[in-house]
Amino acid sequence: MQRALSATRMVGNRPNFPEWYQNVVREADLAEPSPVRGSMIIKPWGYGVWELMQKDLDRRIKETGHDNCYFPLFIPLSFIAKEAQHVEGFAKEMAVVTHHRLKMIDGKLQPDPEAKLEEPLIVRPTSETIIGDAFSRWIRSHRDLPLLINQWANVVRWEMRTRLFLRTAEFLWQEGHTAHADAEDAMKETLKMLEVYRDFSETVLAMPVIPGEKSANERFPGADNTYSIEAMMQDGKALQAGTSHYLGTHFAEAQNIRFQNDAGELSYCHTTSWGVSTRLIGGVVMTHGDDDGLRLPPAIAPRQVVVVPMLRGKPEDAEVLAFCETLVKRLSEQTAFGERVRALLDTKDIRSAEKRWNWVRRGAPLIVEIGPRDVAGANVTYMRREDLRDGDKVRSHSQGVDAFVANVPAMLSEIQATLYREAKTRLDSNITRDVKNLGELSEYFGAAAADDDDAVEFKGWVRAPWSAPTGAALRDGGN
RNA sequence: CGGGGCGUGGCGCAGCCUGGUAGCGCAUCUGGUUUGGGACCAGAGGGUCGCGUGUUCGAAUCACGCCGCCCCGACCA
């Protein structure tokens, strides 16, 4: 049994951060690589986290006036071709469907040459074009605007280099698409959703971010402006955690999305799109993980309290189990973050010590251990995942069962707040603010660019003047 | 796609230089002993040594080719 996932615990000083990340993803039972290159299998614990993210974000999207719908996975090649920048941006990474039938030829199953599609279909890398096509039919009048749509879907981008959650060939996301009568309204929408993402990330994921505009070279293909929220990972690097785009009239012009204004004149709509993806799970790992594995913010923990009975194969086991069942039932009647507390009794027939560590690695916020002595004294013994260790020792707490049950909602809130505070402190204290020009910037990051071994020094971020509108000269700035 | 590294039971590795058909730790299974805690003893199962071709009496080990994975870079949610 490994005792820790890496040797050091200092932020920014993990000897091999990417390796640590992969270990946590595996040990926390979040996901595993699939037989298909670049794609992953999201396991129940990881998918449970995604479902909770979805649920909360979906509510926010609806509260801001958007309706969900679903557009097809396949997009006609000609649709993509309509917007020049869009083509240029995505052409290199598209999966293409060319046949609709397999045939056994020379003992080998292969696409039937006679079943070739007249027009190839591409697997959506994003849905601007196919949704725009629908918008062009749905929108006639200024009374149809704004049109506010969202979809939860999978998309495919044939990436050269993939990492679980952070960049996979196929990933899950939501993509919002809206159409507006003028630039001002569309820009308002773009910034509104950026703010939705910021608040969601900070309050639900406990992941502080910096919202801002991306430089021209980092813009979404076909956008006039791209905004993002950026989070700082424990290696000091930035993770683009969500984007919101003002698309101007580019897609409207390419796809003829027009409306008649109150004067009877036809004009092009201004559109937006915005999305967050399963990458957020990777962000949570790299924000909150430690040497013992994952630490999940309670708001997105599929199980917030896990009860591990200390069974010894003796008659008193029955009492222990009965006590635990009652405890879980009472916990499930409590409310935290506006929902029932998610509690689990882990009865799997393995050693209880191993069970405990499984839940530690998965990041369950509260882990409760119940033995005969607890039952006799009506106590619970528990650990808080966000504050697991006292030096090398595991910090174990004891409390009367009634008080514990009543305290769980408050403790979950505290854990959520503590995780946020730790990350926020890290973010704030690792932004260097006294860099004034490109020379100082190069000097600060210095050798980092020439590094080719694992030991990349922790540099954090730099706040520096920005050479708008291109940002090209300063693009090594780290954010 | 450029540079570097690596593919040996589920996981982590040794063996390769100096060819003689596999070994360790953890995990798994069985039995026993333990029991406020990441147990101990004994036994067992599990490997086409990434794939292919070649050299050789003999290849995990040598040569060539291919595939895959990881890191850095470029690009991206």
Short mmCIF file of N, CA, C and O in Angstrom, two decimals, chain A residues 93-140:
data_model
loop_
_atom_site.label_atom_id
_atom_site.label_comp_id
_atom_site.label_asym_id
_atom_site.label_seq_id
_atom_site.Cartn_x
_atom_site.Cartn_y
_atom_site.Cartn_z
N GLU A 93 -8.07 19.20 -36.64
CA GLU A 93 -8.39 18.25 -35.58
C GLU A 93 -9.80 17.68 -35.68
O GLU A 93 -10.46 17.48 -34.68
N MET A 94 -10.23 17.41 -36.90
CA MET A 94 -11.59 16.92 -37.05
C MET A 94 -11.66 15.44 -37.40
O MET A 94 -10.94 14.95 -38.26
N ALA A 95 -12.60 14.77 -36.74
CA ALA A 95 -12.90 13.38 -37.10
C ALA A 95 -13.93 13.42 -38.22
O ALA A 95 -14.92 14.15 -38.14
N VAL A 96 -13.70 12.64 -39.25
CA VAL A 96 -14.54 12.69 -40.44
C VAL A 96 -15.19 11.33 -40.68
O VAL A 96 -14.52 10.30 -40.64
N VAL A 97 -16.50 11.35 -40.93
CA VAL A 97 -17.20 10.11 -41.27
C VAL A 97 -17.40 10.07 -42.78
O VAL A 97 -17.98 11.00 -43.35
N THR A 98 -16.90 9.04 -43.41
CA THR A 98 -16.95 8.98 -44.87
C THR A 98 -17.79 7.83 -45.42
O THR A 98 -18.14 7.82 -46.58
N HIS A 99 -18.06 6.83 -44.58
CA HIS A 99 -18.79 5.65 -45.05
C HIS A 99 -19.93 5.31 -44.10
O HIS A 99 -19.89 5.67 -42.93
N HIS A 100 -20.90 4.56 -44.62
CA HIS A 100 -22.02 4.19 -43.75
C HIS A 100 -22.19 2.68 -43.64
O HIS A 100 -23.22 2.19 -43.20
N ARG A 101 -21.18 1.93 -44.06
CA ARG A 101 -21.32 0.48 -44.01
C ARG A 101 -19.96 -0.18 -44.01
O ARG A 101 -19.01 0.33 -44.61
N LEU A 102 -19.90 -1.32 -43.31
CA LEU A 102 -18.68 -2.12 -43.32
C LEU A 102 -18.92 -3.35 -44.20
O LEU A 102 -20.05 -3.80 -44.36
N LYS A 103 -17.84 -3.88 -44.71
CA LYS A 103 -17.96 -5.06 -45.56
C LYS A 103 -16.74 -5.94 -45.35
O LYS A 103 -15.63 -5.44 -45.14
N MET A 104 -16.97 -7.26 -45.43
CA MET A 104 -15.86 -8.19 -45.33
C MET A 104 -15.21 -8.30 -46.70
O MET A 104 -15.81 -8.80 -47.65
N ILE A 105 -13.99 -7.78 -46.80
CA ILE A 105 -13.27 -7.85 -48.06
C ILE A 105 -11.93 -8.52 -47.80
O ILE A 105 -11.16 -8.07 -46.95
N ASP A 106 -11.66 -9.60 -48.52
CA ASP A 106 -10.43 -10.36 -48.33
C ASP A 106 -10.26 -10.75 -46.86
O ASP A 106 -9.18 -10.64 -46.29
N GLY A 107 -11.37 -11.18 -46.28
CA GLY A 107 -11.32 -11.63 -44.89
C GLY A 107 -11.11 -10.52 -43.88
O GLY A 107 -10.85 -10.76 -42.71
N LYS A 108 -11.21 -9.29 -44.32
CA LYS A 108 -10.97 -8.17 -43.41
C LYS A 108 -12.18 -7.24 -43.40
O LYS A 108 -12.67 -6.84 -44.46
N LEU A 109 -12.65 -6.91 -42.23
CA LEU A 109 -13.79 -6.02 -42.12
C LEU A 109 -13.33 -4.59 -42.37
O LEU A 109 -12.46 -4.08 -41.66
N GLN A 110 -13.90 -3.95 -43.36
CA GLN A 110 -13.47 -2.59 -43.68
C GLN A 110 -14.61 -1.78 -44.30
O GLN A 110 -15.63 -2.34 -44.69
N PRO A 111 -14.43 -0.45 -44.37
CA PRO A 111 -15.48 0.37 -44.96
C PRO A 111 -15.77 -0.09 -46.39
O PRO A 111 -14.84 -0.32 -47.15
N ASP A 112 -17.03 -0.22 -46.69
CA ASP A 112 -17.44 -0.66 -48.02
C ASP A 112 -17.25 0.49 -49.01
O ASP A 112 -17.88 1.53 -48.88
N PRO A 113 -16.38 0.29 -50.00
CA PRO A 113 -16.11 1.37 -50.97
C PRO A 113 -17.39 1.83 -51.66
O PRO A 113 -17.48 2.97 -52.11
N GLU A 114 -18.38 0.96 -51.71
CA GLU A 114 -19.61 1.33 -52.38
C GLU A 114 -20.59 2.04 -51.46
O GLU A 114 -21.70 2.39 -51.87
N ALA A 115 -20.18 2.20 -50.21
CA ALA A 115 -21.07 2.86 -49.24
C ALA A 115 -20.46 4.18 -48.80
O ALA A 115 -20.51 4.57 -47.64
N LYS A 116 -19.87 4.86 -49.72
CA LYS A 116 -19.24 6.14 -49.42
C LYS A 116 -20.31 7.24 -49.37
O LYS A 116 -21.20 7.29 -50.21
N LEU A 117 -20.21 8.12 -48.38
CA LEU A 117 -21.18 9.21 -48.26
C LEU A 117 -20.94 10.25 -49.35
O LEU A 117 -19.80 10.55 -49.69
N GLU A 118 -22.02 10.78 -49.86
CA GLU A 118 -21.87 11.82 -50.88
C GLU A 118 -21.15 13.02 -50.31
O GLU A 118 -20.24 13.57 -50.91
N GLU A 119 -21.60 13.43 -49.13
CA GLU A 119 -20.90 14.52 -48.45
C GLU A 119 -20.39 13.99 -47.11
O GLU A 119 -21.19 13.51 -46.31
N PRO A 120 -19.09 14.07 -46.89
CA PRO A 120 -18.57 13.60 -45.60
C PRO A 120 -19.22 14.35 -44.44
O PRO A 120 -19.58 15.53 -44.57
N LEU A 121 -19.33 13.68 -43.30
CA LEU A 121 -19.85 14.32 -42.09
C LEU A 121 -18.68 14.48 -41.13
O LEU A 121 -17.82 13.60 -41.04
N ILE A 122 -18.64 15.58 -40.43
CA ILE A 122 -17.61 15.69 -39.42
C ILE A 122 -18.27 15.54 -38.05
O ILE A 122 -19.44 15.85 -37.86
N VAL A 123 -17.54 14.96 -37.13
CA VAL A 123 -18.04 14.83 -35.76
C VAL A 123 -17.80 16.18 -35.10
O VAL A 123 -16.69 16.71 -35.14
N ARG A 124 -18.88 16.74 -34.52
CA ARG A 124 -18.79 18.12 -34.04
C ARG A 124 -17.59 18.37 -33.11
O ARG A 124 -17.42 17.67 -32.13
N PRO A 125 -16.81 19.40 -33.42
CA PRO A 125 -15.78 19.85 -32.50
C PRO A 125 -16.38 20.96 -31.62
O PRO A 125 -15.81 21.34 -30.59
N THR A 126 -17.52 21.47 -32.03
CA THR A 126 -18.31 22.52 -31.39
C THR A 126 -19.45 22.74 -32.37
O THR A 126 -19.38 22.30 -33.49
N SER A 127 -20.52 23.39 -31.92
CA SER A 127 -21.73 23.34 -32.75
C SER A 127 -22.19 24.67 -33.34
O SER A 127 -23.33 24.78 -33.78
N GLU A 128 -21.31 25.66 -33.36
CA GLU A 128 -21.71 26.96 -33.92
C GLU A 128 -22.44 26.83 -35.26
O GLU A 128 -23.45 27.47 -35.50
N THR A 129 -21.85 26.01 -36.14
CA THR A 129 -22.38 25.98 -37.50
C THR A 129 -23.74 25.31 -37.61
O THR A 129 -24.62 25.82 -38.29
N ILE A 130 -23.90 24.19 -36.93
CA ILE A 130 -25.19 23.50 -37.09
C ILE A 130 -26.28 24.22 -36.31
O ILE A 130 -27.45 24.23 -36.72
N ILE A 131 -25.91 24.85 -35.23
CA ILE A 131 -26.90 25.61 -34.48
C ILE A 131 -27.22 26.91 -35.23
O ILE A 131 -28.38 27.34 -35.31
N GLY A 132 -26.20 27.50 -35.82
CA GLY A 132 -26.42 28.71 -36.62
C GLY A 132 -27.39 28.45 -37.76
O GLY A 132 -28.25 29.29 -38.08
N ASP A 133 -27.25 27.28 -38.35
CA ASP A 133 -28.15 26.90 -39.44
C ASP A 133 -29.60 26.87 -38.95
O ASP A 133 -30.51 27.36 -39.62
N ALA A 134 -29.80 26.34 -37.75
CA ALA A 134 -31.15 26.31 -37.19
C ALA A 134 -31.61 27.73 -36.85
O ALA A 134 -32.76 28.11 -37.13
N PHE A 135 -30.70 28.51 -36.27
CA PHE A 135 -31.04 29.89 -35.92
C PHE A 135 -31.54 30.66 -37.15
O PHE A 135 -32.47 31.47 -37.06
N SER A 136 -30.89 30.40 -38.30
CA SER A 136 -31.27 31.14 -39.51
C SER A 136 -32.71 30.85 -39.90
O SER A 136 -33.36 31.66 -40.55
N ARG A 137 -33.21 29.69 -39.51
CA ARG A 137 -34.61 29.37 -39.80
C ARG A 137 -35.55 29.81 -38.68
O ARG A 137 -36.71 30.13 -38.90
N TRP A 138 -35.03 29.80 -37.46
CA TRP A 138 -35.88 30.11 -36.31
C TRP A 138 -36.10 31.61 -36.14
O TRP A 138 -37.06 32.04 -35.50
N ILE A 139 -35.15 32.40 -36.63
CA ILE A 139 -35.21 33.84 -36.37
C ILE A 139 -35.73 34.58 -37.60
O ILE A 139 -35.15 34.48 -38.68
N ARG A 140 -36.80 35.30 -37.42
CA ARG A 140 -37.36 36.11 -38.51
C ARG A 140 -37.45 37.58 -38.10
O ARG A 140 -37.13 38.45 -38.85
#
